Amino acid sequence: MLFKRILVIVDGSPTSQYAVDASLTLSREDGSSLLFCVSVDPELCGAESGMVAFGEIAIGRSQQLLDEALARARAGGCSGATGVIVRDDPVRGAVAVANKNDVGLIVLGVAPRVGILRPFMQSLAHEILVKTTIPLCVMRRPAIGRLSHRILVPIVDDALSRHAIEYAITLAQHFQSTLLFCTLAESSAMRSVAQSLVENARAYAGERGIAGESFLLDPRQNVSQTIAHNAVVHGCDAIVMATHARAGFQRLVEGSVTEAVIYSSNVPVMMVRAPSS
């Protein structure tokens, strides 16, 4: 058992349902228990707000979502699943539940962000990673396969990628996965360096008993979209990437390839936060 307990954020959206389905697969593969979580805005539940009736409706709907998730868990062979309704901000509430229940993985769905304000909008996944180092499995589309058979690991030559490699190896050792390492050769002159990077990663995984493959990405294309495309082309069940989970102006200026990938990928993205320096 790797995760021990998997927290699944449920909100009734289609991507949330993808997260429920993926969590069932992971739970069966890992032997972990499932904990479903629904958040209700506390301002809807207080008499001082004058919206008690809305609060009652929200609580009722939340209980319905939990009941549906638990029923799917039982039907999927995960009879030990439990659920909780949190009257708190979704991020603060989810992180508190995860910390209290010794959660090893958080699973959630994400919806596309569009429009002129997109760069200023923080995703729920990013906000959670800012506040916890618990890994996330982020869904944009329904999962295909086992989620752990073939895992794509995009890397560059830095400490962040080394953290992703170590986490991917941990997953592979537990689930007997094959790891596919890829990187970007930004020019023909850098091709040999890039090839050495992914070959060294593959060899390192091999020393740890992990089957591996390696290839280079096309430098002429958008990086995040190319990563997402290659995950499908190479038959991967998931992508593993690390992130600094920066906040504020630094995040806006520097951007995040990892966050861009989750909005391009048709397979789940396992996001792991780099340790604080």
PDB file of C-alpha atoms in Angstrom, residues 62-72 74:
ATOM      1  CA  SER A  62     -23.674  17.769  -0.817  1.00  0.00           C
ATOM      2  CA  GLN A  63     -25.058  14.717   0.967  1.00  0.00           C
ATOM      3  CA  GLN A  64     -26.568  13.546  -2.315  1.00  0.00           C
ATOM      4  CA  LEU A  65     -23.170  13.855  -4.027  1.00  0.00           C
ATOM      5  CA  LEU A  66     -21.504  11.887  -1.248  1.00  0.00           C
ATOM      6  CA  ASP A  67     -24.162   9.183  -1.343  1.00  0.00           C
ATOM      7  CA  GLU A  68     -23.729   8.845  -5.106  1.00  0.00           C
ATOM      8  CA  ALA A  69     -19.939   8.616  -4.803  1.00  0.00           C
ATOM      9  CA  LEU A  70     -20.174   6.035  -2.019  1.00  0.00           C
ATOM     10  CA  ALA A  71     -22.646   3.978  -4.036  1.00  0.00           C
ATOM     11  CA  ARG A  72     -20.255   3.982  -6.998  1.00  0.00           C
ATOM     12  CA  ARG A  74     -19.415   0.024  -3.334  1.00  0.00           C
TER      13      ARG A  74
END
